[in-house]
Amino acid sequence: MKIAIGLLLLLVLMPFASAQEEVSAGITPDSFLYSFDKAIERVSLALAAGKLKKAEKKLEIANERIAEMEKMIDKGNTKFNEELLAEYRLMLDQAEDDVLSAKDAGQNVAEGEKDIARATYNSVIVLERVLSKAPSEAQGGLKNAITQSTKNNQRALSRLERATGQAAGIPEDLAMRRKR
């Protein structure tokens, strides 16, 4: 009964968690609990109300996949890299589509665009760090993911500028992290 109440609280509170700058990996694909972890993500995503909340959740999932890949590479396991990168790209693309759908529906999407810009810039930082540790056979996919994330970031910044009428750039806290 305590476990059921704990899971219910987790499912109810997860949609309200704000996007983190850098997500921890948590459970990785080599764990027998990974399927359960992904099921909880799917339920949390289904409970997210509205396109912008769904986009925020998808960005969190995308960043979690990168964190999982980094943790796996740290363990010397590259078996799941392609799967994790594919899911990262899918979640990122779907988040962008959700924000564009919200815009088409007349919603103010400045915060959603800002979330995408921050998440994609942050993911480039993490992907570059992962690339520096990855074996040569895993580097091609990582380089492609860095290129795609950079393009997504530039598109989000461009849309943010149009939405706000102000120049948009990378927040200083993230720019400083990348320089380290």
mmCIF file of C-alpha atoms in Angstrom:
data_model
loop_
_atom_site.group_PDB
_atom_site.id
_atom_site.type_symbol
_atom_site.label_atom_id
_atom_site.label_comp_id
_atom_site.label_asym_id
_atom_site.label_seq_id
_atom_site.Cartn_x
_atom_site.Cartn_y
_atom_site.Cartn_z
ATOM 1 C CA MET A 1 0.000 0.000 0.000
ATOM 2 C CA LYS A 2 2.848 2.423 0.856
ATOM 3 C CA ILE A 3 4.463 1.688 -2.494
ATOM 4 C CA ALA A 4 1.195 2.384 -4.341
ATOM 5 C CA ILE A 5 0.771 5.719 -2.531
ATOM 6 C CA GLY A 6 4.392 6.630 -3.265
ATOM 7 C CA LEU A 7 3.973 5.846 -6.959
ATOM 8 C CA LEU A 8 0.747 7.812 -7.115
ATOM 9 C CA LEU A 9 2.435 10.851 -5.539
ATOM 10 C CA LEU A 10 5.333 10.497 -7.934
ATOM 11 C CA LEU A 11 3.001 10.420 -10.933
ATOM 12 C CA VAL A 12 0.994 13.371 -9.701
ATOM 13 C CA LEU A 13 3.981 15.564 -8.850
ATOM 14 C CA MET A 14 6.243 14.726 -11.814
ATOM 15 C CA PRO A 15 4.401 16.932 -14.330
ATOM 16 C CA PHE A 16 4.921 19.935 -12.065
ATOM 17 C CA ALA A 17 8.674 19.550 -11.793
ATOM 18 C CA SER A 18 10.501 22.260 -13.653
ATOM 19 C CA ALA A 19 13.024 21.509 -16.356
ATOM 20 C CA GLN A 20 16.462 21.084 -14.881
ATOM 21 C CA GLU A 21 19.587 22.494 -16.419
ATOM 22 C CA GLU A 22 21.310 19.164 -16.271
ATOM 23 C CA VAL A 23 19.291 16.045 -15.618
ATOM 24 C CA SER A 24 20.736 13.078 -13.755
ATOM 25 C CA ALA A 25 20.637 9.725 -15.487
ATOM 26 C CA GLY A 26 18.783 7.833 -12.800
ATOM 27 C CA ILE A 27 18.048 4.319 -14.025
ATOM 28 C CA THR A 28 20.037 3.297 -17.106
ATOM 29 C CA PRO A 29 19.095 0.939 -19.971
ATOM 30 C CA ASP A 30 21.206 -1.879 -18.538
ATOM 31 C CA SER A 31 18.970 -2.069 -15.447
ATOM 32 C CA PHE A 32 16.015 -4.440 -15.155
ATOM 33 C CA LEU A 33 14.045 -1.428 -13.820
ATOM 34 C CA TYR A 34 14.515 0.613 -16.995
ATOM 35 C CA SER A 35 11.236 -0.494 -18.585
ATOM 36 C CA PHE A 36 9.399 0.535 -15.425
ATOM 37 C CA ASP A 37 11.166 3.923 -15.431
ATOM 38 C CA LYS A 38 10.142 4.536 -19.039
ATOM 39 C CA ALA A 39 6.554 3.495 -18.273
ATOM 40 C CA ILE A 40 6.426 6.127 -15.531
ATOM 41 C CA GLU A 41 7.729 8.697 -18.037
ATOM 42 C CA ARG A 42 4.973 7.779 -20.498
ATOM 43 C CA VAL A 43 2.305 8.173 -17.822
ATOM 44 C CA SER A 44 3.791 11.481 -16.698
ATOM 45 C CA LEU A 45 3.838 12.681 -20.310
ATOM 46 C CA ALA A 46 0.221 11.624 -20.783
ATOM 47 C CA LEU A 47 -0.765 13.570 -17.654
ATOM 48 C CA ALA A 48 0.943 16.769 -18.826
ATOM 49 C CA ALA A 49 -1.801 19.267 -19.630
ATOM 50 C CA GLY A 50 -1.433 21.179 -22.882
ATOM 51 C CA LYS A 51 1.135 21.319 -25.643
ATOM 52 C CA LEU A 52 3.574 23.545 -23.754
ATOM 53 C CA LYS A 53 3.629 21.284 -20.680
ATOM 54 C CA LYS A 54 4.076 18.253 -22.933
ATOM 55 C CA ALA A 55 6.952 20.026 -24.686
ATOM 56 C CA GLU A 56 8.584 20.768 -21.329
ATOM 57 C CA LYS A 57 8.268 17.122 -20.289
ATOM 58 C CA LYS A 58 9.675 15.911 -23.627
ATOM 59 C CA LEU A 59 12.685 18.195 -23.185
ATOM 60 C CA GLU A 60 13.272 16.663 -19.745
ATOM 61 C CA ILE A 61 13.091 13.164 -21.246
ATOM 62 C CA ALA A 62 15.456 14.152 -24.073
ATOM 63 C CA ASN A 63 18.001 15.480 -21.593
ATOM 64 C CA GLU A 64 17.603 12.373 -19.447
ATOM 65 C CA ARG A 65 18.513 10.203 -22.452
ATOM 66 C CA ILE A 66 21.758 12.132 -22.888
ATOM 67 C CA ALA A 67 22.532 11.753 -19.181
ATOM 68 C CA GLU A 68 21.847 8.021 -19.454
ATOM 69 C CA MET A 69 24.190 7.777 -22.427
ATOM 70 C CA GLU A 70 26.920 9.584 -20.524
ATOM 71 C CA LYS A 71 26.502 7.267 -17.550
ATOM 72 C CA MET A 72 26.628 4.223 -19.832
ATOM 73 C CA ILE A 73 29.784 5.475 -21.559
ATOM 74 C CA ASP A 74 31.329 6.095 -18.135
ATOM 75 C CA LYS A 75 30.607 2.407 -17.415
ATOM 76 C CA GLY A 76 32.298 1.453 -20.701
ATOM 77 C CA ASN A 77 29.007 0.360 -22.286
ATOM 78 C CA THR A 78 28.077 1.815 -25.683
ATOM 79 C CA LYS A 79 25.479 -0.842 -26.521
ATOM 80 C CA PHE A 80 22.526 1.530 -26.094
ATOM 81 C CA ASN A 81 24.014 4.690 -27.655
ATOM 82 C CA GLU A 82 22.093 4.619 -30.922
ATOM 83 C CA GLU A 83 18.792 3.879 -29.177
ATOM 84 C CA LEU A 84 19.353 6.666 -26.644
ATOM 85 C CA LEU A 85 20.373 9.154 -29.341
ATOM 86 C CA ALA A 86 17.332 8.230 -31.444
ATOM 87 C CA GLU A 87 14.992 8.776 -28.517
ATOM 88 C CA TYR A 88 16.762 12.033 -27.659
ATOM 89 C CA ARG A 89 16.212 13.326 -31.209
ATOM 90 C CA LEU A 90 12.591 12.136 -31.249
ATOM 91 C CA MET A 91 11.737 13.863 -27.952
ATOM 92 C CA LEU A 92 13.484 17.048 -29.063
ATOM 93 C CA ASP A 93 11.643 17.104 -32.396
ATOM 94 C CA GLN A 94 8.301 16.376 -30.713
ATOM 95 C CA ALA A 95 8.867 19.136 -28.150
ATOM 96 C CA GLU A 96 9.557 21.576 -30.957
ATOM 97 C CA ASP A 97 6.412 20.384 -32.795
ATOM 98 C CA ASP A 98 4.346 20.829 -29.618
ATOM 99 C CA VAL A 99 5.536 24.419 -29.198
ATOM 100 C CA LEU A 100 4.785 25.177 -32.851
ATOM 101 C CA SER A 101 1.304 23.634 -32.462
ATOM 102 C CA ALA A 102 0.690 25.806 -29.405
ATOM 103 C CA LYS A 103 1.752 28.843 -31.411
ATOM 104 C CA ASP A 104 -0.614 27.881 -34.240
ATOM 105 C CA ALA A 105 -3.379 27.650 -31.625
ATOM 106 C CA GLY A 106 -2.683 31.247 -30.635
ATOM 107 C CA GLN A 107 -0.801 30.600 -27.402
ATOM 108 C CA ASN A 108 2.122 32.722 -26.231
ATOM 109 C CA VAL A 109 5.045 30.383 -26.780
ATOM 110 C CA ALA A 110 7.934 32.610 -25.671
ATOM 111 C CA GLU A 111 8.570 30.475 -22.562
ATOM 112 C CA GLY A 112 8.360 27.263 -24.593
ATOM 113 C CA GLU A 113 10.869 28.615 -27.109
ATOM 114 C CA LYS A 114 13.114 29.729 -24.262
ATOM 115 C CA ASP A 115 12.887 26.221 -22.759
ATOM 116 C CA ILE A 116 13.871 24.677 -26.101
ATOM 117 C CA ALA A 117 16.763 27.127 -26.527
ATOM 118 C CA ARG A 118 18.068 26.421 -23.011
ATOM 119 C CA ALA A 119 17.584 22.654 -23.299
ATOM 120 C CA THR A 120 19.253 22.373 -26.697
ATOM 121 C CA TYR A 121 22.183 24.546 -25.667
ATOM 122 C CA ASN A 122 22.587 22.564 -22.463
ATOM 123 C CA SER A 123 22.417 19.296 -24.397
ATOM 124 C CA VAL A 124 25.230 20.477 -26.671
ATOM 125 C CA ILE A 125 27.363 21.054 -23.566
ATOM 126 C CA VAL A 126 26.610 17.556 -22.278
ATOM 127 C CA LEU A 127 27.002 15.924 -25.708
ATOM 128 C CA GLU A 128 30.408 17.560 -26.151
ATOM 129 C CA ARG A 129 31.453 16.211 -22.762
ATOM 130 C CA VAL A 130 30.159 12.742 -23.706
ATOM 131 C CA LEU A 131 31.964 12.968 -27.074
ATOM 132 C CA SER A 132 35.260 13.588 -25.290
ATOM 133 C CA LYS A 133 34.828 10.298 -23.371
ATOM 134 C CA ALA A 134 33.259 8.162 -26.088
ATOM 135 C CA PRO A 135 35.093 5.464 -28.016
ATOM 136 C CA SER A 136 35.634 6.244 -31.700
ATOM 137 C CA GLU A 137 32.793 3.957 -32.866
ATOM 138 C CA ALA A 138 30.274 6.048 -30.896
ATOM 139 C CA GLN A 139 31.534 9.458 -31.974
ATOM 140 C CA GLY A 140 29.737 9.708 -35.336
ATOM 141 C CA GLY A 141 26.274 9.594 -33.803
ATOM 142 C CA LEU A 142 27.305 12.039 -31.085
ATOM 143 C CA LYS A 143 28.670 14.517 -33.623
ATOM 144 C CA ASN A 144 25.408 14.306 -35.567
ATOM 145 C CA ALA A 145 23.435 14.897 -32.353
ATOM 146 C CA ILE A 146 25.576 17.953 -31.546
ATOM 147 C CA THR A 147 24.971 19.342 -35.038
ATOM 148 C CA GLN A 148 21.216 18.720 -34.779
ATOM 149 C CA SER A 149 20.996 20.225 -31.297
ATOM 150 C CA THR A 150 22.876 23.302 -32.472
ATOM 151 C CA LYS A 151 20.446 23.729 -35.379
ATOM 152 C CA ASN A 152 17.442 23.246 -33.082
ATOM 153 C CA ASN A 153 18.924 25.816 -30.721
ATOM 154 C CA GLN A 154 19.394 28.367 -33.505
ATOM 155 C CA ARG A 155 15.828 27.831 -34.740
ATOM 156 C CA ALA A 156 14.435 28.212 -31.219
ATOM 157 C CA LEU A 157 16.406 31.416 -30.665
ATOM 158 C CA SER A 158 15.160 32.783 -33.974
ATOM 159 C CA ARG A 159 11.540 31.964 -33.098
ATOM 160 C CA LEU A 160 12.035 33.429 -29.614
ATOM 161 C CA GLU A 161 13.252 36.697 -31.160
ATOM 162 C CA ARG A 162 10.157 36.816 -33.374
ATOM 163 C CA ALA A 163 7.864 35.978 -30.440
ATOM 164 C CA THR A 164 9.296 38.624 -28.113
ATOM 165 C CA GLY A 165 10.543 41.224 -30.575
ATOM 166 C CA GLN A 166 13.857 41.221 -28.683
ATOM 167 C CA ALA A 167 17.260 39.786 -29.450
ATOM 168 C CA ALA A 168 17.589 36.327 -27.928
ATOM 169 C CA GLY A 169 20.832 34.756 -26.896
ATOM 170 C CA ILE A 170 22.229 32.067 -24.717
ATOM 171 C CA PRO A 171 21.780 32.782 -21.011
ATOM 172 C CA GLU A 172 25.071 33.758 -19.410
ATOM 173 C CA ASP A 173 25.003 30.881 -16.900
ATOM 174 C CA LEU A 174 24.953 28.328 -19.726
ATOM 175 C CA ALA A 175 27.521 30.195 -21.803
ATOM 176 C CA MET A 176 29.892 30.183 -18.827
ATOM 177 C CA ARG A 177 29.393 26.423 -18.335
ATOM 178 C CA ARG A 178 30.359 25.760 -21.940
ATOM 179 C CA LYS A 179 33.590 27.758 -21.639
ATOM 180 C CA ARG A 180 34.820 25.578 -18.758
#
